[in-house]
Amino acid sequence: MKITFRIEYRTAWGEEIGVSINGNETKLIPLSTRDGIIWEGKTEYEVEEKDKILSYRYGVYRNHRCIRLERGNMQHIIPTIVSKKNISIQVDDSWRDLPINSFLYSSAFSRHYLLPIEHSFNYSTAGNIIFRALCPTLRHRNQKLGISGNGEVFGNWNPEKPIEMFEIKQNEWIAVIDASQLNYPLEYKFVAIDEKTNKVVEWENHNNRIINQCDVHPTRIYTTPEAEVFFNAKLPKVAGTTIPIFSLKSEGSFGVGDFGDLKKMIDWAVLTHQHAIQILPINDTTITNTWTDSYPYSSISIYAFHPMYIDLRQVEKLKDEKLQSEYDTKQQELNALPQVDYEAVNEAKRSYLKLLFKQEGKRKLSTNSFKEFYQKNAHWLQPYAAFSFLRDKYGTPKFSEWPEYTIYKKEDIDNLCDTKSKSYNEISFYYYVQYLLHIQLLNASDYAREKGVILKGDIPIGISRNSVEAWIEPYYFNMNGQAGAPPDAFSANGQNWGFPTYNWDVMEKDNYQWWQKRFRKMAEYFTAYRIDHILGFFRIWEIPTHSVHGLLGQFVPSLPMSTSEIESYGLPFQKEFMTKPFINDKIIKEKFGEKSEYVVRHFLRHEHHDIYSMQPKFDTQRKVEVYFANKSDEESLTIKEGLYSLISDVLFVPDRKDKNLYHPRIAVQNDYVYKQLSWKEKEAFNNLYNDYYYKRHNRFWYEQAMKKLPTLTQSTSMLCCGEDLGMVPDCVPWVMNELEILSLEIQRMPKNPAHEFAHVWEYPYRSVCTISTHDMSTLRGWWEEDYNQTSHFYKHIMGHWDETPKTAPGWVCEEIIKRHLECPSILCILSFQDWLSMDEDIRNKNVEAERINIPAIPRHYWRYRMHLSIEELIKCDKINEKIRNIIDENERN
């Protein structure tokens, strides 16, 4: 296939333009120019009969290195020509960055049909023109794109005779016209055509497009630049529900939600006119086989799903009727529980699956469907299965403690997983389970697409240090660091997630393939996703391994300060005082009271006057943690926390790489060492602190994010949403606006520091709004936490001046929900608990039982379940009608 590429692009001296076809960056087609403006190049590209379209992308290169690439997951496309060897295509292009409202081109809003749609195109030797256009959401309105214009071919502007265009890729349309039939100058407009009547129902709001002359050679097809086409249709707004899969409950659940329950939840969404369901991460977290594995953000694989999500109703029954009866009884017992019994559920499901594998596994693994799944997923499936086998064999996921296979070697694992290996039967059990999970989730995903429901997944920012990825690809991670978050309203000491941080320098070398593969796998099932802690792509809060709390962390990457720079703010640098824990008699007495003498005697060392230091065997939080590991009484816990706070009572933290550079300790203004400063020193420190945390890094962190996020967010067609809560630097909205990533808006976490509560009517259209998340109390729970705060909200935000209710009545919850549905956000996704809060008859009577997670508790038990089954919910006509009506009233459908 002969192609001539032509693009107008003004380059600087030393820059060149190249074209990559079908994502192949290794075989660039170089373009040349005479004036630095018009670039042209030719190539012959081998295509196969099965290839219907060819995609390509332009890039700017300097010294053979790409310095700028066209943005967006939608590349330029043209139909392929394989039968006409003597015909070439000349494409005229414009540089393409993100289309306007690029999120409308995502699979989330192209969900009512399956593509690609295949058509036969007539390439006559007389020469053709291919008109190309980008236009989103037409199928959503049961319309298609067309062209109307002057001349007989274009129907002489007759709305009943437009030229029909064909959608050869989602939202990308073409029409092939015999150029010999055209009269010039050609004037035309793109039009929306009703799919049933084939008549024009809307004209584009654009001046007539004009082609004065087109020199089409008899053996050449000319391709126009893609036009972005928009109509006056109202931009979509959607309502939905967020709920973890494990929290779902149906009459046939096995004590925990599963992928079959997800389909039932989609039915409820459709019934209530919702068009989105958001879930938490669903990856396998099996580390200890205890309830602590219930934390869904610490998986052992970024690809493998948790076995507990298998719907046993969709698999074969056991042939042993007695055994089957026992499991049926167990199912009823576990399903009757008000919360998830994580250990009992997983033990029962795992044993059932092993019996079923023994009964059906060999046959299932011999099917063509499984073989296709294995071939496509072997790169992660085989190491995951081997890891799981070795974890079980040696009783620990800590691969550094295994007697063999500590260091991953592909050849050794290939031998371990060989079909002739004595371990194969146990290893292949994990293939079998993941295959079942894949089939069931894909089934639910296709069902959501068919019903017009956005299925939104969740990508955790971290991985477990005892995971498959840490085992097979350790070079991608900094294993000596702990990822977390600085202090916020929900955790005064910050959060320590324990994850290793990413080695972004290594990841950059292969263009972040680790992340791209992860995103593409998710796109098989989801049409939208939430990037957990998107701030981590700008910088991550890294905590030293000797710390338990997050206060002694520092942002990575960041720009630490030298002593001379610190002093330039008017703050004399005193290393011993400012970088070592400040401890004196007054602090000890205030913190430990009557236990002061005990603490001094056992944990501290007297230095001089009333100044103390920590004894060497207790000079880190981890050492203190080990000492108190087996002490759970209240007094011991109080002393332990007190010692933690003494250790973090420093003004500056040394840089992780260069100990002669420093970072101001986060939130230190609340600690004793800060109180020792004079008013002048405090003023100098605060100026330094504010510059460091809120100004110094903005451009630097912007550049860090823009290295990664354009490549990652544009690697799939999923709708990208970012969780941008916490200590958000100014550069975060810069990047999210530039890449059109949806932000997260929560009224009780205002992004304007001048407001106590966010104003929902000010939310940006490109956002997801919600009332509460899994890390917060529900709407009803929050209402009861702080009466003064609630009263202020009730009076100044809701506009009521009577006595504030002590608990949130249904009408108050309904009013708050309505205001969220009225807001500008494209997605209003509320927690299941908050939706039901409007109906006092069916909502859970126990407010505390609705809480999913408490971030301040590092080992929280994630076990929340719906208090009624989905079948019961579907029969609740009153609340379903109420949800349906308020969604319709706000045109969120």
PDB file of N, CA and C in Angstrom, residues 359-434:
ATOM      1  N   GLN A 359     -12.424 -32.052  39.466  1.00  0.00           N
ATOM      2  CA  GLN A 359     -13.514 -32.673  38.716  1.00  0.00           C
ATOM      3  C   GLN A 359     -13.558 -32.204  37.261  1.00  0.00           C
ATOM      4  N   GLU A 360     -13.346 -30.886  37.028  1.00  0.00           N
ATOM      5  CA  GLU A 360     -13.562 -30.316  35.705  1.00  0.00           C
ATOM      6  C   GLU A 360     -12.339 -29.651  35.078  1.00  0.00           C
ATOM      7  N   GLY A 361     -11.272 -29.475  35.865  1.00  0.00           N
ATOM      8  CA  GLY A 361     -10.164 -28.643  35.424  1.00  0.00           C
ATOM      9  C   GLY A 361      -9.482 -29.089  34.148  1.00  0.00           C
ATOM     10  N   LYS A 362      -9.192 -30.379  34.057  1.00  0.00           N
ATOM     11  CA  LYS A 362      -8.466 -30.885  32.884  1.00  0.00           C
ATOM     12  C   LYS A 362      -9.253 -30.610  31.607  1.00  0.00           C
ATOM     13  N   ARG A 363     -10.554 -30.821  31.657  1.00  0.00           N
ATOM     14  CA  ARG A 363     -11.394 -30.569  30.481  1.00  0.00           C
ATOM     15  C   ARG A 363     -11.431 -29.075  30.150  1.00  0.00           C
ATOM     16  N   LYS A 364     -11.574 -28.254  31.185  1.00  0.00           N
ATOM     17  CA  LYS A 364     -11.667 -26.807  30.962  1.00  0.00           C
ATOM     18  C   LYS A 364     -10.380 -26.255  30.359  1.00  0.00           C
ATOM     19  N   LEU A 365      -9.230 -26.744  30.843  1.00  0.00           N
ATOM     20  CA  LEU A 365      -7.949 -26.244  30.364  1.00  0.00           C
ATOM     21  C   LEU A 365      -7.602 -26.740  28.962  1.00  0.00           C
ATOM     22  N   SER A 366      -8.368 -27.680  28.457  1.00  0.00           N
ATOM     23  CA  SER A 366      -8.115 -28.198  27.107  1.00  0.00           C
ATOM     24  C   SER A 366      -8.957 -27.485  26.052  1.00  0.00           C
ATOM     25  N   THR A 367      -9.837 -26.573  26.472  1.00  0.00           N
ATOM     26  CA  THR A 367     -10.712 -25.878  25.522  1.00  0.00           C
ATOM     27  C   THR A 367      -9.943 -24.810  24.758  1.00  0.00           C
ATOM     28  N   ASN A 368     -10.410 -24.507  23.566  1.00  0.00           N
ATOM     29  CA  ASN A 368      -9.783 -23.458  22.752  1.00  0.00           C
ATOM     30  C   ASN A 368      -9.919 -22.095  23.422  1.00  0.00           C
ATOM     31  N   SER A 369     -11.032 -21.904  24.122  1.00  0.00           N
ATOM     32  CA  SER A 369     -11.250 -20.630  24.804  1.00  0.00           C
ATOM     33  C   SER A 369     -10.183 -20.394  25.864  1.00  0.00           C
ATOM     34  N   PHE A 370      -9.882 -21.431  26.651  1.00  0.00           N
ATOM     35  CA  PHE A 370      -8.836 -21.267  27.664  1.00  0.00           C
ATOM     36  C   PHE A 370      -7.482 -21.057  27.011  1.00  0.00           C
ATOM     37  N   LYS A 371      -7.176 -21.818  25.976  1.00  0.00           N
ATOM     38  CA  LYS A 371      -5.876 -21.709  25.319  1.00  0.00           C
ATOM     39  C   LYS A 371      -5.665 -20.298  24.765  1.00  0.00           C
ATOM     40  N   GLU A 372      -6.722 -19.715  24.224  1.00  0.00           N
ATOM     41  CA  GLU A 372      -6.637 -18.347  23.724  1.00  0.00           C
ATOM     42  C   GLU A 372      -6.388 -17.369  24.882  1.00  0.00           C
ATOM     43  N   PHE A 373      -7.103 -17.582  25.993  1.00  0.00           N
ATOM     44  CA  PHE A 373      -6.905 -16.735  27.171  1.00  0.00           C
ATOM     45  C   PHE A 373      -5.473 -16.860  27.686  1.00  0.00           C
ATOM     46  N   TYR A 374      -4.958 -18.069  27.760  1.00  0.00           N
ATOM     47  CA  TYR A 374      -3.606 -18.278  28.291  1.00  0.00           C
ATOM     48  C   TYR A 374      -2.569 -17.623  27.391  1.00  0.00           C
ATOM     49  N   GLN A 375      -2.708 -17.809  26.090  1.00  0.00           N
ATOM     50  CA  GLN A 375      -1.745 -17.254  25.153  1.00  0.00           C
ATOM     51  C   GLN A 375      -1.676 -15.729  25.269  1.00  0.00           C
ATOM     52  N   LYS A 376      -2.818 -15.119  25.454  1.00  0.00           N
ATOM     53  CA  LYS A 376      -2.879 -13.662  25.528  1.00  0.00           C
ATOM     54  C   LYS A 376      -2.371 -13.132  26.868  1.00  0.00           C
ATOM     55  N   ASN A 377      -2.483 -13.935  27.924  1.00  0.00           N
ATOM     56  CA  ASN A 377      -2.183 -13.446  29.275  1.00  0.00           C
ATOM     57  C   ASN A 377      -1.010 -14.149  29.956  1.00  0.00           C
ATOM     58  N   ALA A 378      -0.300 -14.989  29.227  1.00  0.00           N
ATOM     59  CA  ALA A 378       0.773 -15.785  29.835  1.00  0.00           C
ATOM     60  C   ALA A 378       1.845 -14.927  30.499  1.00  0.00           C
ATOM     61  N   HIS A 379       2.078 -13.716  29.980  1.00  0.00           N
ATOM     62  CA  HIS A 379       3.155 -12.870  30.504  1.00  0.00           C
ATOM     63  C   HIS A 379       2.958 -12.544  31.981  1.00  0.00           C
ATOM     64  N   TRP A 380       1.715 -12.492  32.445  1.00  0.00           N
ATOM     65  CA  TRP A 380       1.469 -12.264  33.874  1.00  0.00           C
ATOM     66  C   TRP A 380       0.894 -13.496  34.569  1.00  0.00           C
ATOM     67  N   LEU A 381       0.152 -14.320  33.822  1.00  0.00           N
ATOM     68  CA  LEU A 381      -0.557 -15.447  34.422  1.00  0.00           C
ATOM     69  C   LEU A 381       0.403 -16.512  34.940  1.00  0.00           C
ATOM     70  N   GLN A 382       1.420 -16.821  34.157  1.00  0.00           N
ATOM     71  CA  GLN A 382       2.366 -17.859  34.594  1.00  0.00           C
ATOM     72  C   GLN A 382       3.136 -17.443  35.853  1.00  0.00           C
ATOM     73  N   PRO A 383       3.759 -16.246  35.895  1.00  0.00           N
ATOM     74  CA  PRO A 383       4.449 -15.867  37.141  1.00  0.00           C
ATOM     75  C   PRO A 383       3.505 -15.739  38.333  1.00  0.00           C
ATOM     76  N   TYR A 384       2.266 -15.276  38.091  1.00  0.00           N
ATOM     77  CA  TYR A 384       1.288 -15.187  39.189  1.00  0.00           C
ATOM     78  C   TYR A 384       0.990 -16.571  39.756  1.00  0.00           C
ATOM     79  N   ALA A 385       0.753 -17.550  38.877  1.00  0.00           N
ATOM     80  CA  ALA A 385       0.445 -18.901  39.333  1.00  0.00           C
ATOM     81  C   ALA A 385       1.629 -19.510  40.064  1.00  0.00           C
ATOM     82  N   ALA A 386       2.838 -19.283  39.536  1.00  0.00           N
ATOM     83  CA  ALA A 386       4.036 -19.803  40.203  1.00  0.00           C
ATOM     84  C   ALA A 386       4.221 -19.155  41.571  1.00  0.00           C
ATOM     85  N   PHE A 387       4.022 -17.837  41.629  1.00  0.00           N
ATOM     86  CA  PHE A 387       4.141 -17.108  42.893  1.00  0.00           C
ATOM     87  C   PHE A 387       3.144 -17.656  43.918  1.00  0.00           C
ATOM     88  N   SER A 388       1.903 -17.849  43.503  1.00  0.00           N
ATOM     89  CA  SER A 388       0.860 -18.344  44.408  1.00  0.00           C
ATOM     90  C   SER A 388       1.197 -19.750  44.904  1.00  0.00           C
ATOM     91  N   PHE A 389       1.696 -20.569  44.012  1.00  0.00           N
ATOM     92  CA  PHE A 389       2.097 -21.933  44.386  1.00  0.00           C
ATOM     93  C   PHE A 389       3.221 -21.896  45.411  1.00  0.00           C
ATOM     94  N   LEU A 390       4.238 -21.069  45.157  1.00  0.00           N
ATOM     95  CA  LEU A 390       5.384 -20.995  46.071  1.00  0.00           C
ATOM     96  C   LEU A 390       4.998 -20.345  47.393  1.00  0.00           C
ATOM     97  N   ARG A 391       4.109 -19.364  47.354  1.00  0.00           N
ATOM     98  CA  ARG A 391       3.603 -18.752  48.596  1.00  0.00           C
ATOM     99  C   ARG A 391       2.947 -19.815  49.478  1.00  0.00           C
ATOM    100  N   ASP A 392       2.117 -20.650  48.865  1.00  0.00           N
ATOM    101  CA  ASP A 392       1.441 -21.702  49.629  1.00  0.00           C
ATOM    102  C   ASP A 392       2.418 -22.773  50.099  1.00  0.00           C
ATOM    103  N   LYS A 393       3.346 -23.110  49.247  1.00  0.00           N
ATOM    104  CA  LYS A 393       4.302 -24.174  49.578  1.00  0.00           C
ATOM    105  C   LYS A 393       5.191 -23.795  50.759  1.00  0.00           C
ATOM    106  N   TYR A 394       5.658 -22.529  50.748  1.00  0.00           N
ATOM    107  CA  TYR A 394       6.591 -22.097  51.787  1.00  0.00           C
ATOM    108  C   TYR A 394       5.918 -21.313  52.909  1.00  0.00           C
ATOM    109  N   GLY A 395       4.604 -21.112  52.800  1.00  0.00           N
ATOM    110  CA  GLY A 395       3.853 -20.484  53.884  1.00  0.00           C
ATOM    111  C   GLY A 395       4.082 -19.010  54.042  1.00  0.00           C
ATOM    112  N   THR A 396       4.592 -18.338  53.007  1.00  0.00           N
ATOM    113  CA  THR A 396       4.826 -16.899  53.094  1.00  0.00           C
ATOM    114  C   THR A 396       4.913 -16.300  51.687  1.00  0.00           C
ATOM    115  N   PRO A 397       4.411 -15.084  51.505  1.00  0.00           N
ATOM    116  CA  PRO A 397       4.589 -14.390  50.220  1.00  0.00           C
ATOM    117  C   PRO A 397       5.916 -13.638  50.148  1.00  0.00           C
ATOM    118  N   LYS A 398       6.682 -13.644  51.233  1.00  0.00           N
ATOM    119  CA  LYS A 398       7.965 -12.942  51.272  1.00  0.00           C
ATOM    120  C   LYS A 398       8.988 -13.781  50.521  1.00  0.00           C
ATOM    121  N   PHE A 399       9.129 -13.501  49.248  1.00  0.00           N
ATOM    122  CA  PHE A 399       9.981 -14.336  48.393  1.00  0.00           C
ATOM    123  C   PHE A 399      11.442 -14.307  48.822  1.00  0.00           C
ATOM    124  N   SER A 400      11.825 -13.261  49.555  1.00  0.00           N
ATOM    125  CA  SER A 400      13.205 -13.204  50.057  1.00  0.00           C
ATOM    126  C   SER A 400      13.468 -14.295  51.093  1.00  0.00           C
ATOM    127  N   GLU A 401      12.388 -14.882  51.643  1.00  0.00           N
ATOM    128  CA  GLU A 401      12.534 -15.932  52.658  1.00  0.00           C
ATOM    129  C   GLU A 401      12.338 -17.330  52.089  1.00  0.00           C
ATOM    130  N   TRP A 402      12.031 -17.437  50.794  1.00  0.00           N
ATOM    131  CA  TRP A 402      11.869 -18.764  50.201  1.00  0.00           C
ATOM    132  C   TRP A 402      13.230 -19.463  50.109  1.00  0.00           C
ATOM    133  N   PRO A 403      13.252 -20.770  50.278  1.00  0.00           N
ATOM    134  CA  PRO A 403      14.523 -21.489  50.159  1.00  0.00           C
ATOM    135  C   PRO A 403      15.034 -21.577  48.716  1.00  0.00           C
ATOM    136  N   GLU A 404      14.160 -21.373  47.735  1.00  0.00           N
ATOM    137  CA  GLU A 404      14.555 -21.346  46.328  1.00  0.00           C
ATOM    138  C   GLU A 404      13.642 -20.381  45.577  1.00  0.00           C
ATOM    139  N   TYR A 405      14.044 -20.017  44.382  1.00  0.00           N
ATOM    140  CA  TYR A 405      13.291 -19.088  43.530  1.00  0.00           C
ATOM    141  C   TYR A 405      13.190 -17.692  44.144  1.00  0.00           C
ATOM    142  N   THR A 406      14.080 -17.372  45.060  1.00  0.00           N
ATOM    143  CA  THR A 406      14.068 -16.034  45.672  1.00  0.00           C
ATOM    144  C   THR A 406      14.225 -14.954  44.608  1.00  0.00           C
ATOM    145  N   ILE A 407      15.150 -15.190  43.693  1.00  0.00           N
ATOM    146  CA  ILE A 407      15.344 -14.277  42.572  1.00  0.00           C
ATOM    147  C   ILE A 407      14.657 -14.882  41.359  1.00  0.00           C
ATOM    148  N   TYR A 408      13.775 -14.104  40.767  1.00  0.00           N
ATOM    149  CA  TYR A 408      13.000 -14.599  39.621  1.00  0.00           C
ATOM    150  C   TYR A 408      13.896 -14.781  38.406  1.00  0.00           C
ATOM    151  N   LYS A 409      13.873 -16.001  37.854  1.00  0.00           N
ATOM    152  CA  LYS A 409      14.542 -16.303  36.600  1.00  0.00           C
ATOM    153  C   LYS A 409      13.531 -16.998  35.703  1.00  0.00           C
ATOM    154  N   LYS A 410      13.258 -16.398  34.572  1.00  0.00           N
ATOM    155  CA  LYS A 410      12.188 -16.904  33.706  1.00  0.00           C
ATOM    156  C   LYS A 410      12.403 -18.367  33.328  1.00  0.00           C
ATOM    157  N   GLU A 411      13.612 -18.734  33.022  1.00  0.00           N
ATOM    158  CA  GLU A 411      13.881 -20.119  32.617  1.00  0.00           C
ATOM    159  C   GLU A 411      13.507 -21.099  33.723  1.00  0.00           C
ATOM    160  N   ASP A 412      13.846 -20.750  34.965  1.00  0.00           N
ATOM    161  CA  ASP A 412      13.513 -21.622  36.091  1.00  0.00           C
ATOM    162  C   ASP A 412      12.002 -21.731  36.279  1.00  0.00           C
ATOM    163  N   ILE A 413      11.303 -20.622  36.133  1.00  0.00           N
ATOM    164  CA  ILE A 413       9.845 -20.629  36.315  1.00  0.00           C
ATOM    165  C   ILE A 413       9.169 -21.346  35.151  1.00  0.00           C
ATOM    166  N   ASP A 414       9.724 -21.211  33.942  1.00  0.00           N
ATOM    167  CA  ASP A 414       9.191 -21.978  32.810  1.00  0.00           C
ATOM    168  C   ASP A 414       9.265 -23.473  33.098  1.00  0.00           C
ATOM    169  N   ASN A 415      10.383 -23.906  33.664  1.00  0.00           N
ATOM    170  CA  ASN A 415      10.537 -25.328  33.997  1.00  0.00           C
ATOM    171  C   ASN A 415       9.579 -25.740  35.108  1.00  0.00           C
ATOM    172  N   LEU A 416       9.409 -24.868  36.113  1.00  0.00           N
ATOM    173  CA  LEU A 416       8.504 -25.172  37.217  1.00  0.00           C
ATOM    174  C   LEU A 416       7.067 -25.312  36.717  1.00  0.00           C
ATOM    175  N   CYS A 417       6.710 -24.498  35.728  1.00  0.00           N
ATOM    176  CA  CYS A 417       5.331 -24.466  35.227  1.00  0.00           C
ATOM    177  C   CYS A 417       5.118 -25.363  34.013  1.00  0.00           C
ATOM    178  N   ASP A 418       6.138 -26.077  33.620  1.00  0.00           N
ATOM    179  CA  ASP A 418       6.000 -26.972  32.464  1.00  0.00           C
ATOM    180  C   ASP A 418       4.908 -28.013  32.729  1.00  0.00           C
ATOM    181  N   THR A 419       4.204 -28.390  31.674  1.00  0.00           N
ATOM    182  CA  THR A 419       3.100 -29.356  31.834  1.00  0.00           C
ATOM    183  C   THR A 419       3.593 -30.705  32.362  1.00  0.00           C
ATOM    184  N   LYS A 420       4.890 -30.974  32.198  1.00  0.00           N
ATOM    185  CA  LYS A 420       5.451 -32.242  32.693  1.00  0.00           C
ATOM    186  C   LYS A 420       5.986 -32.131  34.112  1.00  0.00           C
ATOM    187  N   SER A 421       5.972 -30.919  34.666  1.00  0.00           N
ATOM    188  CA  SER A 421       6.466 -30.718  36.022  1.00  0.00           C
ATOM    189  C   SER A 421       5.524 -31.370  37.035  1.00  0.00           C
ATOM    190  N   LYS A 422       6.073 -31.890  38.103  1.00  0.00           N
ATOM    191  CA  LYS A 422       5.244 -32.502  39.146  1.00  0.00           C
ATOM    192  C   LYS A 422       4.398 -31.465  39.876  1.00  0.00           C
ATOM    193  N   SER A 423       4.760 -30.194  39.706  1.00  0.00           N
ATOM    194  CA  SER A 423       3.999 -29.111  40.352  1.00  0.00           C
ATOM    195  C   SER A 423       2.912 -28.552  39.451  1.00  0.00           C
ATOM    196  N   TYR A 424       2.850 -29.013  38.204  1.00  0.00           N
ATOM    197  CA  TYR A 424       1.952 -28.395  37.229  1.00  0.00           C
ATOM    198  C   TYR A 424       0.497 -28.418  37.678  1.00  0.00           C
ATOM    199  N   ASN A 425       0.056 -29.527  38.249  1.00  0.00           N
ATOM    200  CA  ASN A 425      -1.353 -29.634  38.624  1.00  0.00           C
ATOM    201  C   ASN A 425      -1.749 -28.549  39.623  1.00  0.00           C
ATOM    202  N   GLU A 426      -0.880 -28.306  40.611  1.00  0.00           N
ATOM    203  CA  GLU A 426      -1.166 -27.267  41.605  1.00  0.00           C
ATOM    204  C   GLU A 426      -1.059 -25.872  40.998  1.00  0.00           C
ATOM    205  N   ILE A 427      -0.107 -25.686  40.108  1.00  0.00           N
ATOM    206  CA  ILE A 427       0.066 -24.378  39.473  1.00  0.00           C
ATOM    207  C   ILE A 427      -1.092 -24.078  38.535  1.00  0.00           C
ATOM    208  N   SER A 428      -1.511 -25.079  37.760  1.00  0.00           N
ATOM    209  CA  SER A 428      -2.569 -24.851  36.778  1.00  0.00           C
ATOM    210  C   SER A 428      -3.916 -24.572  37.435  1.00  0.00           C
ATOM    211  N   PHE A 429      -4.047 -24.903  38.719  1.00  0.00           N
ATOM    212  CA  PHE A 429      -5.270 -24.533  39.441  1.00  0.00           C
ATOM    213  C   PHE A 429      -5.483 -23.027  39.380  1.00  0.00           C
ATOM    214  N   TYR A 430      -4.395 -22.250  39.470  1.00  0.00           N
ATOM    215  CA  TYR A 430      -4.512 -20.793  39.442  1.00  0.00           C
ATOM    216  C   TYR A 430      -4.833 -20.295  38.039  1.00  0.00           C
ATOM    217  N   TYR A 431      -4.379 -21.005  37.002  1.00  0.00           N
ATOM    218  CA  TYR A 431      -4.812 -20.669  35.648  1.00  0.00           C
ATOM    219  C   TYR A 431      -6.331 -20.804  35.550  1.00  0.00           C
ATOM    220  N   TYR A 432      -6.808 -21.922  36.062  1.00  0.00           N
ATOM    221  CA  TYR A 432      -8.229 -22.264  35.996  1.00  0.00           C
ATOM    222  C   TYR A 432      -9.077 -21.196  36.679  1.00  0.00           C
ATOM    223  N   VAL A 433      -8.680 -20.796  37.878  1.00  0.00           N
ATOM    224  CA  VAL A 433      -9.443 -19.808  38.647  1.00  0.00           C
ATOM    225  C   VAL A 433      -9.455 -18.458  37.933  1.00  0.00           C
ATOM    226  N   GLN A 434      -8.296 -18.034  37.429  1.00  0.00           N
ATOM    227  CA  GLN A 434      -8.234 -16.741  36.744  1.00  0.00           C
ATOM    228  C   GLN A 434      -9.019 -16.754  35.439  1.00  0.00           C
TER     229      GLN A 434
END
